[in-house]
Coordinates of C-alpha atoms and ligand atoms in Angstrom, one line a residue:
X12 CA 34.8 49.2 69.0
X13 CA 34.8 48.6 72.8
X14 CA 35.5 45.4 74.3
X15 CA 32.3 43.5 75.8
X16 CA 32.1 43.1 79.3
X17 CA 32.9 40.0 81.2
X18 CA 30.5 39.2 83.6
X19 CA 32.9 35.9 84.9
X20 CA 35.8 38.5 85.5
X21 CA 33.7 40.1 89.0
X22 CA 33.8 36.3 90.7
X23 CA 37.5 35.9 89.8
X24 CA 38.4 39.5 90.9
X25 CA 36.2 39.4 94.1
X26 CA 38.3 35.5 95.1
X27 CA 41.5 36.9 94.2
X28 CA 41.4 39.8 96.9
X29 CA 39.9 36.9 99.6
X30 CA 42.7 34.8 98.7
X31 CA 45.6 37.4 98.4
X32 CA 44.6 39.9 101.3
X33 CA 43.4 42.9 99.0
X34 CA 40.1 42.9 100.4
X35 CA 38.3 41.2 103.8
X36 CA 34.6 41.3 104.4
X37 CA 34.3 43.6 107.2
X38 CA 33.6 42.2 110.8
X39 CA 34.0 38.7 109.0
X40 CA 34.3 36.6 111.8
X41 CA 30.2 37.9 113.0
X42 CA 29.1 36.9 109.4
X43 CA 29.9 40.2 107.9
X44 CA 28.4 43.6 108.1
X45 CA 26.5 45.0 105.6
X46 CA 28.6 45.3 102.6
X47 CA 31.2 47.1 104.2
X48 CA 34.9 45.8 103.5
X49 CA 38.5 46.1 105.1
X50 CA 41.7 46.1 103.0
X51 CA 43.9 44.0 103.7
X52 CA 47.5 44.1 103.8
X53 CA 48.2 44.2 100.1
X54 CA 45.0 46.0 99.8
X55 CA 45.7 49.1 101.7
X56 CA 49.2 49.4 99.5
X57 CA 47.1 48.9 96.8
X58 CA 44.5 51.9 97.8
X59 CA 47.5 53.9 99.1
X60 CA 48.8 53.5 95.6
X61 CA 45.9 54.8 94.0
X62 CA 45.5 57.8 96.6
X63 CA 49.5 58.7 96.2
X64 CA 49.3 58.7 92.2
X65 CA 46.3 61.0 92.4
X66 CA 47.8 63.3 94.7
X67 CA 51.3 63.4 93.0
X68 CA 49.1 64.2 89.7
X69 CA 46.6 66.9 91.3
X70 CA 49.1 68.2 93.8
X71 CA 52.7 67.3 93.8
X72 CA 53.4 68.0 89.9
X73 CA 51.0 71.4 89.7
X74 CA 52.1 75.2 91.5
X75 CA 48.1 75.6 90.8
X76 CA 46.4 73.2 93.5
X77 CA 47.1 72.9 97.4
X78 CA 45.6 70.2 99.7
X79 CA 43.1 70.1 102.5
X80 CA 42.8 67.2 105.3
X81 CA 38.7 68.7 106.8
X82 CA 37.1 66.8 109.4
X83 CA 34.1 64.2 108.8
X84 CA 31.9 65.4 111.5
X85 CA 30.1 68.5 110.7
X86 CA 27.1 70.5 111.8
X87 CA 23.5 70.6 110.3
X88 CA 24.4 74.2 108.7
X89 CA 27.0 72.8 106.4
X90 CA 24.2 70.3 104.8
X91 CA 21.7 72.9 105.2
X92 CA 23.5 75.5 103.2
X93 CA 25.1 72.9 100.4
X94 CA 21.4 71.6 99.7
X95 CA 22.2 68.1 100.6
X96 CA 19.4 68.3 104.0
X97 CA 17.0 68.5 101.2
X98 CA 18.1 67.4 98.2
X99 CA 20.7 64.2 99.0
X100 CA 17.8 61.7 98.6
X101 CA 17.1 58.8 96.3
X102 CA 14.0 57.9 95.0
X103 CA 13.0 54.3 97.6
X104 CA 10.4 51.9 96.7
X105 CA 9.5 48.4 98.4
X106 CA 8.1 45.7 96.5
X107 CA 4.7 44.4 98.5
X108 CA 5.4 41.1 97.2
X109 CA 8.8 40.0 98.8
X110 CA 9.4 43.3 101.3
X111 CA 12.7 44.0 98.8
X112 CA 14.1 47.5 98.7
X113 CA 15.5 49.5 95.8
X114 CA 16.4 52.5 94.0
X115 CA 13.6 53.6 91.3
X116 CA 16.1 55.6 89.5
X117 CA 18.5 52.2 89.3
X118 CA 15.8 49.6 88.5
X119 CA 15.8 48.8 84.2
X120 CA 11.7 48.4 84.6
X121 CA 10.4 50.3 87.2
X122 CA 7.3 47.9 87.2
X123 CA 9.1 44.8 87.6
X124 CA 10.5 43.7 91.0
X125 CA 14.0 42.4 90.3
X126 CA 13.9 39.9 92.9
X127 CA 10.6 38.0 92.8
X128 CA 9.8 39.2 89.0
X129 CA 6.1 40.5 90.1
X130 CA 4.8 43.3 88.2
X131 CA 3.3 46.5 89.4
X132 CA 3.7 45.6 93.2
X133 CA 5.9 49.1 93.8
X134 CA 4.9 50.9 96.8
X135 CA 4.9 55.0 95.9
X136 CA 8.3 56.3 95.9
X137 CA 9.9 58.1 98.6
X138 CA 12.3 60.3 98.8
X139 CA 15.4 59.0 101.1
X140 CA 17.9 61.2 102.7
X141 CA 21.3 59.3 102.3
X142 CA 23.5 61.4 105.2
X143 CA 24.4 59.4 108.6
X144 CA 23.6 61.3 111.0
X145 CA 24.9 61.1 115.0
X146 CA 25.1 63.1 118.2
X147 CA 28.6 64.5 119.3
X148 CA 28.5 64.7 123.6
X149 CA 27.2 62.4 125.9
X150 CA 23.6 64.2 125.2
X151 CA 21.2 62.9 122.2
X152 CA 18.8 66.0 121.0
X153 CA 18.0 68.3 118.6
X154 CA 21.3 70.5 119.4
X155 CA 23.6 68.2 119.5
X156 CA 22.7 66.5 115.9
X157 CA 26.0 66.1 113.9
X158 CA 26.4 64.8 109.9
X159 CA 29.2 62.0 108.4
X160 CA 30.0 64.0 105.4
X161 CA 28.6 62.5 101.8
X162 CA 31.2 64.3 100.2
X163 CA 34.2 66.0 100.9
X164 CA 34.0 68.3 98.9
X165 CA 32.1 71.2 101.6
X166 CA 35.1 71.0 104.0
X167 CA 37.2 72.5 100.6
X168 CA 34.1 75.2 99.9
X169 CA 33.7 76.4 103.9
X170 CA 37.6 76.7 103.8
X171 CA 37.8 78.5 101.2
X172 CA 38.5 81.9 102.3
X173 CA 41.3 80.3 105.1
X174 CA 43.3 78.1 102.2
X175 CA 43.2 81.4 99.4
X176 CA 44.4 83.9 102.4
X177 CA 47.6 81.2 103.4
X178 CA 48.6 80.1 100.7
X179 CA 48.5 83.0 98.4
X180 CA 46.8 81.2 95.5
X181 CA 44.4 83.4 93.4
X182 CA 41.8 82.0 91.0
X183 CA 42.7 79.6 88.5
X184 CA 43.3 77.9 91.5
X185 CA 42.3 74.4 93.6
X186 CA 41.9 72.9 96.7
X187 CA 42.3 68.6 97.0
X188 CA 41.3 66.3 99.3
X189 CA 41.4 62.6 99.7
X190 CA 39.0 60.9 102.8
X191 CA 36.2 59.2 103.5
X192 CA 32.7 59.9 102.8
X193 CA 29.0 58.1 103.9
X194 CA 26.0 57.3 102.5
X195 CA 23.5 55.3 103.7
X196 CA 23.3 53.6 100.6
X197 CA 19.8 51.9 99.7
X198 CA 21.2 49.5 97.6
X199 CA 24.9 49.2 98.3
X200 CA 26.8 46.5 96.3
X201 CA 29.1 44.9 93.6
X202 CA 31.7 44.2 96.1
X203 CA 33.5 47.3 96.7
X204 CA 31.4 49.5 94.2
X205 CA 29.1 51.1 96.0
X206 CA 29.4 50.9 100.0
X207 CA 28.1 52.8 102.6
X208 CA 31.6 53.7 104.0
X209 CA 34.3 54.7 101.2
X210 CA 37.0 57.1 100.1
X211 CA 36.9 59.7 97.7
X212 CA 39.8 62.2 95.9
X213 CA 38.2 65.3 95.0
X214 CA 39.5 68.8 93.5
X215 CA 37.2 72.0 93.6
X216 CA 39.3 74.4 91.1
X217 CA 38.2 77.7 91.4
X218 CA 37.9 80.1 88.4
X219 CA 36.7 83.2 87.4
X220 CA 32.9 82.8 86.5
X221 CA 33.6 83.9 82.3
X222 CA 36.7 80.5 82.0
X223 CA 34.2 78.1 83.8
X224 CA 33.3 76.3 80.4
X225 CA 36.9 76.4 79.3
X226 CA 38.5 74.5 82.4
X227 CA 35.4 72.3 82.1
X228 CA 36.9 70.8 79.1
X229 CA 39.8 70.8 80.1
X230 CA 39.6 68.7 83.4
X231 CA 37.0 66.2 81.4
X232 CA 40.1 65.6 79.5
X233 CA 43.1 65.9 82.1
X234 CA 41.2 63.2 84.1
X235 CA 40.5 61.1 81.8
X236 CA 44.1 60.6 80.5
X237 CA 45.4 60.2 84.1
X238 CA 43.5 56.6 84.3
X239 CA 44.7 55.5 80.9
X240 CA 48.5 56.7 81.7
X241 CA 48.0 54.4 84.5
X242 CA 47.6 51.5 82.7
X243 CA 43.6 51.5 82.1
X244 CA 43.0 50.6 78.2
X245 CA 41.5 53.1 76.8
X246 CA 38.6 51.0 75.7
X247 CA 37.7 50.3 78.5
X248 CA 37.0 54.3 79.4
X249 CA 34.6 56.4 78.3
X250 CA 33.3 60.1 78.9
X251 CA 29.7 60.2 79.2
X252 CA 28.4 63.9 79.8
X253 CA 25.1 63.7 81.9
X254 CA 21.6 64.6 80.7
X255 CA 19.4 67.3 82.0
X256 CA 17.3 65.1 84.3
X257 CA 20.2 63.4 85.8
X258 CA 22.3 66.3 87.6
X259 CA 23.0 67.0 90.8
X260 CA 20.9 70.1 92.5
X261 CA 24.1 71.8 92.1
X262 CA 25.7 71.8 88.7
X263 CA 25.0 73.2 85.2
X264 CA 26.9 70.3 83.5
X265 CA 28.4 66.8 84.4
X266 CA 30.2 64.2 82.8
X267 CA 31.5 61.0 84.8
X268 CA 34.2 59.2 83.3
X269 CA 33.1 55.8 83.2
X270 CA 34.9 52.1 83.1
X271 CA 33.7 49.0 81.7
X272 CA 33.0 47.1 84.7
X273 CA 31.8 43.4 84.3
X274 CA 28.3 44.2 84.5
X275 CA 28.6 47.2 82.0
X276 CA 29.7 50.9 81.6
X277 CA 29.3 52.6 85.7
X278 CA 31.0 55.7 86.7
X279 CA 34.5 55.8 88.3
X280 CA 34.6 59.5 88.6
X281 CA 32.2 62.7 87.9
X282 CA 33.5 66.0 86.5
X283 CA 31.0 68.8 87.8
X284 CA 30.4 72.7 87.0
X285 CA 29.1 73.4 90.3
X286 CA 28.8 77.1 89.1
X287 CA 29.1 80.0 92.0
X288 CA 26.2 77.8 94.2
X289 CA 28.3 76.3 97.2
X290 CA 30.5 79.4 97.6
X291 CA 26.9 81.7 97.0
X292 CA 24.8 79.5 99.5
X293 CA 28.0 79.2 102.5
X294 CA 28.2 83.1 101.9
X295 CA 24.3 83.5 102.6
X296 CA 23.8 81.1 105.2
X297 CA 27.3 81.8 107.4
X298 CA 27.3 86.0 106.6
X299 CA 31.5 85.9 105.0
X300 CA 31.5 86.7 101.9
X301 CA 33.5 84.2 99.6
X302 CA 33.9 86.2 96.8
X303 CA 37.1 87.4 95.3
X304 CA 38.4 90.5 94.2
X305 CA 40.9 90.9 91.0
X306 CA 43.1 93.6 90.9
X307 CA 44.1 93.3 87.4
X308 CA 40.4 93.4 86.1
X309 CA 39.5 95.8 89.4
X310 CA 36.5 93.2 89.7
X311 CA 34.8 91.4 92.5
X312 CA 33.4 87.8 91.5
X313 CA 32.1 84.7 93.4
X314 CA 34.4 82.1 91.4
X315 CA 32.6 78.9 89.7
X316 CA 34.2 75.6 90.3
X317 CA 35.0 72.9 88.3
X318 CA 35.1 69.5 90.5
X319 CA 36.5 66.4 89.5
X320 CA 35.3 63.7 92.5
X321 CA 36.7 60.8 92.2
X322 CA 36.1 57.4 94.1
X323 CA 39.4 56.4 95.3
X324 CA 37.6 52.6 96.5
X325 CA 36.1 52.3 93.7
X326 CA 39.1 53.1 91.5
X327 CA 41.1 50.8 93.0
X328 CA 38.4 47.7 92.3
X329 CA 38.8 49.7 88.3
X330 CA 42.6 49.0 88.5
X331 CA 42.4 45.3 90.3
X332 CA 39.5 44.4 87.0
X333 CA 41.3 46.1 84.4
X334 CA 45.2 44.4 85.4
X335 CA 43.2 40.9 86.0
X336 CA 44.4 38.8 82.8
X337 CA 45.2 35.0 82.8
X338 CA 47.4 33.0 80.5
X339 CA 48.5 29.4 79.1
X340 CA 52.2 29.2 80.5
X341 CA 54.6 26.4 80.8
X342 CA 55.4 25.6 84.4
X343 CA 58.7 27.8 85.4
X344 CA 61.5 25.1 85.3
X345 CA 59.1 22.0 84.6
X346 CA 57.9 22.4 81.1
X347 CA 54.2 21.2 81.9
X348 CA 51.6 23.6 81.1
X349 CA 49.6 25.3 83.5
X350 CA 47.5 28.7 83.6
X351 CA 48.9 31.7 85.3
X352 CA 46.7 34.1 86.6
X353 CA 48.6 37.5 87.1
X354 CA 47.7 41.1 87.9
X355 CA 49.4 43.3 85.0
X356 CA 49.3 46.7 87.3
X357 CA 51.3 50.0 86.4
X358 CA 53.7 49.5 88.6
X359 CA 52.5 52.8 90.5
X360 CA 49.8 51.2 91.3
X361 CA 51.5 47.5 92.4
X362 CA 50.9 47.1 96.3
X363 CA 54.8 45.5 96.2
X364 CA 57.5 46.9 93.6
X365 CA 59.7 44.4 94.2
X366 CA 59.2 40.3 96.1
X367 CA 63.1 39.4 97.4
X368 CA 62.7 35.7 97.6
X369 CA 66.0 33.2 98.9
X370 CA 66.0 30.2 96.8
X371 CA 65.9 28.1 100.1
X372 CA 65.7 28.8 103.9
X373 CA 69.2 28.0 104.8
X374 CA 70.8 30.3 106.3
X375 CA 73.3 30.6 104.4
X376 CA 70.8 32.7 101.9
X377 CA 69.6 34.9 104.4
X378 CA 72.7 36.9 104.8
X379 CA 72.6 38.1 101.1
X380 CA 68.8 38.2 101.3
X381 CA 68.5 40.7 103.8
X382 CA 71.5 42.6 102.5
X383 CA 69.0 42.7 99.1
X384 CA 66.1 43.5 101.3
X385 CA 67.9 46.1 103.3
X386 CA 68.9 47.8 99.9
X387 CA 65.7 48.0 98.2
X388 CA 63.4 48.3 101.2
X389 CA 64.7 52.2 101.3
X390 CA 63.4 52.9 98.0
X391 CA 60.6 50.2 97.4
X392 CA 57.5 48.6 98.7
X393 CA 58.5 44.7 99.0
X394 CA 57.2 41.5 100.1
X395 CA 59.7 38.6 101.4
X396 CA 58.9 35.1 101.0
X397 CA 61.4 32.0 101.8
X398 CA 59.0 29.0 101.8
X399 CA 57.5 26.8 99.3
X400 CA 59.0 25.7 95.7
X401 CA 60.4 29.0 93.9
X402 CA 57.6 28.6 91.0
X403 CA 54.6 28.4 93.5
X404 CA 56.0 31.4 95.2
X405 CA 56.3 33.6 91.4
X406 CA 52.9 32.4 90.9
X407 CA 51.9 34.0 94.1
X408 CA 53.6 37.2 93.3
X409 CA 52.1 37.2 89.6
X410 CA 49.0 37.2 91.5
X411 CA 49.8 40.1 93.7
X412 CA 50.8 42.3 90.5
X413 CA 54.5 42.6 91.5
X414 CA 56.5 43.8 89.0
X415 CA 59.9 42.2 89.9
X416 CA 61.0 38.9 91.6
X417 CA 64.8 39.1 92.9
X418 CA 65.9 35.4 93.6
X419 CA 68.9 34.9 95.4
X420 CA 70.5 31.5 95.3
X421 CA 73.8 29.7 96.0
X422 CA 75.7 31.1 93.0
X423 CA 74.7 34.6 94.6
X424 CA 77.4 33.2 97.6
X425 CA 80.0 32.8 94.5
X426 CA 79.8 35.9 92.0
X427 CA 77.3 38.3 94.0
X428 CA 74.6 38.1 91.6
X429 CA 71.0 37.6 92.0
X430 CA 68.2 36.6 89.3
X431 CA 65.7 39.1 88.5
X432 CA 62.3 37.8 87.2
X433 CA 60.0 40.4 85.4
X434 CA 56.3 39.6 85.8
X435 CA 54.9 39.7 82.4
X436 CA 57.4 38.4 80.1
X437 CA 58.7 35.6 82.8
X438 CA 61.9 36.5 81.5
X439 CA 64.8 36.4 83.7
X440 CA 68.1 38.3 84.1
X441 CA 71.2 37.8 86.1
X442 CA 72.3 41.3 88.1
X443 CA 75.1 42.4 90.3
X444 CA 73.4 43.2 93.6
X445 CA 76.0 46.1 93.9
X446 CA 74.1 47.4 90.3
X447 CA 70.8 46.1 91.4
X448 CA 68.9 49.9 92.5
X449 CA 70.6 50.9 89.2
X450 CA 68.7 48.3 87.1
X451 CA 65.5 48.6 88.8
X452 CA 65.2 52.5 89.2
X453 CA 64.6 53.1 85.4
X454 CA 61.8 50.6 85.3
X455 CA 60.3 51.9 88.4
X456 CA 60.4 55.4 88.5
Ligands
GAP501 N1 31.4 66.0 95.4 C1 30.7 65.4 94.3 C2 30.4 64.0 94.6 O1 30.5 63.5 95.7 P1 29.5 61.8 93.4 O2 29.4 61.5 92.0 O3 28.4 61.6 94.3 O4 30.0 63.3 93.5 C3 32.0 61.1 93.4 O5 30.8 61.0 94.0 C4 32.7 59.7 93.3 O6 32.7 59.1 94.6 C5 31.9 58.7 92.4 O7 32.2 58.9 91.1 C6 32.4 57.4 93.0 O8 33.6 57.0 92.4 C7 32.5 57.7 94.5 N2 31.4 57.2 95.2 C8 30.2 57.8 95.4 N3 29.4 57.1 96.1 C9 30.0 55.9 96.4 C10 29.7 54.8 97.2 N4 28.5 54.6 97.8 N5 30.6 53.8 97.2 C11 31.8 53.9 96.7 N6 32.2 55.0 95.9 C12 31.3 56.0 95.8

């Protein structure tokens, strides 16, 4: 049985990333901008953490998939072709009422205004295009119209032909990209959830029309596992295949792997057939053909592609809920209780590996501290801390989701030893710093 949600958890979550520098309200200091956020600077280790593991996983560890950096600005014939000039929409109503906005297809009664409760006050629906659109050159017309890309996944599909010819990849193959996307979102919200601004880490995998339904399965399940073997409990995932009603102009079948987020099951990533249509539709509307042709079966095909699009913002938020736990502890080296409130991340995903923190700030600790730092800077993310009592400062760290605390104190000046302090048992352990990368390397790699 799954685990309910806790709706208390988003508050704690969204405080923790003010407090700790994971995530700033954008523009903060003008009274914010319109649910846009900056990360930080444990944040944007923490993102870059996220965007590295998938990467390694999709790109580093296969011979099968090669990666694409595509611009963001694109002309009108991109969207034209793909569909999204006509289709990218959501349904907008207004209530008459209080002048609120919202989604139709996102409200539970669509008769009921969420906000001031009155009932049938919906103006007709209308369809809302969701692309930014701006002008590139110092002229604003009809030529010069340019897009923000909703996706990134048409800079893989218009490449297509470029990435198959230089790298020499044949179908079963992929193209991966990690970047930002925009949609001007009618209802953005839940902190980092759903902004207008955000990144995604998407994989078109290309295959010949007749396996389409077999690697279909197989990514459903490959992307699935790659949250849990990140430290995600697995009931707290779920696959939930889409109904007919529900997809996307482009694809035959969908299922989004979803995460039980305080306020209930919401997608973290979709996994699309988007059958031969981008390929078929850049072919028409640019006049290259994009098909393929396989000597083996002396065939000519348009491949189908099997997408997984992930949101690499909104996967980091997964990992910040899911690692969030807090505990009755005694108070390290008092004995008074106290709770600890600590961030139980894969230690992939930990902004800092390691926090090298001198018990005091005389200098004679710095010398062996930096020597420390020096040593595990070249192989580790770390933070370094020198004021404030030792136990405030592992507090801070628990709270930061780093894995190991070296302490160095005056005994260190004796026998060359420092204390290492693991984050979720508290325990502690006395190493040589000479065998120090040798002890942590096993637990970090
Ligand atoms: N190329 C297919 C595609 O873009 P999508 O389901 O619209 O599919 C993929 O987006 C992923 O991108 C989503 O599962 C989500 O994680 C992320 N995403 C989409 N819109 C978002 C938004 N407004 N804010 C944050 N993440 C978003």
């Amino acid at each position: 049985m799954s685990p309910a949600p806790d709706p208390a958890l988003f508050d704690k979550v969204v405080n923790l990333c003010k407090r700790r520098g994971f995530v700033f309200p954008s523009a903060e200091i003008y009274g914010g901008f319109r649910s846009t956020y900056d990360y930080g600077p444990v944040g944007v280790l923490l993102l870059r953490n996220v965007k590295d593991a998938w990467w390694r996983s999709m790109v580093q560890l296969r011979h099968d998939i090669v990666g694409l950096d595509a611009a963001i600005l694109s002309p009108p014939a991109i969207w034209e072709a793909s569909g999204h000039l006509k289709n990218f929409t959501d349904p907008l109503v207004d209530c008459r009422k209080c002048r609120e906005r919202f989604r139709l297809d996102k409200l539970d009664d669509p008769d009921e205004c969420p906000n001031c409760h009155a009932k049938g006050s919906f103006t007709e629906a209308r369809q809302f295009n969701l692309m930014f659109k701006t002008y590139a050159g110092p002229v604003e017309g009809t030529g010069a119209e340019v897009y923000l890309r909703p996706e990134t996944a048409q800079g893989m599909f218009v490449n297509f032909k470029n990435v198959m010819e230089t790298s020499r990849k044949r179908p079963p193959f992929g193209i991966a990209q990690i970047g930002k996307s925009f949609r001007n979102e009618i209802t953005p919200g839940n902190f980092v959830f759903r902004t207008r601004e955000f990144e995604q880490m998407e994989m078109e995998y290309f295959v010949p029309p007749d396996e389409a339904g077999k690697w279909y399965e197989y990514w459903r399940h490959e992307r699935l596992r790659w949250y849990v073997d990140l430290g995600i409990p697995e009931d707290q995932l779920r696959l939930r295949a889409h109904d007919e009603e529900e997809l996307s102009h482009y694809s035959s079948a969908t299922s989004d792997v979803e995460f039980l987020f305080p306020w209930g099951w919401d997608e973290l990533e979709g996994i699309a057939n988007r059958t031969d249509y981008d390929l078929r539709q850049h072919a028409k509307a640019s006049g290259e053909s994009l098909d393929y042709f396989d000597q083996a079966l002396g065939e000519r095909y348009v491949p189908y592609v099997i997408e997984p699009a992930a949101g690499a913002t909104r996967t980091a938020m997964a990992f910040l809920m899911a690692a969030y736990d807090e505990e009755e502890v005694a108070r390290e080296g008092q004995g008074q209780g106290e709770t600890r409130t600590v961030l139980r991340f894969h230690h992939r995903i930990a902004p800092y590996k390691v926090a090298v923190l001198p018990l005091s700030k005389k200098p004679e600790l710095q010398e062996p501290a930096n020597e420390v730092l020096g040593l595990l800077q070249q192989d580790y993310m770390c933070d370094y801390d020198e004021t404030q009592a030792i136990g405030r400062r592992y507090r801070r760290q628990d709270e930061l989701g780093t894995p190991f605390c070296v302490t160095i104190d005056f005994e260190t000046l004796e026998d060359r030893a420092v204390t290492v302090r693991h984050r979720d048992s508290m325990a502690q352990d006395r190493v040589a710093i000479d065998g120090l990368a040798d002890y942590l390397s096993p637990k970090l790699s």
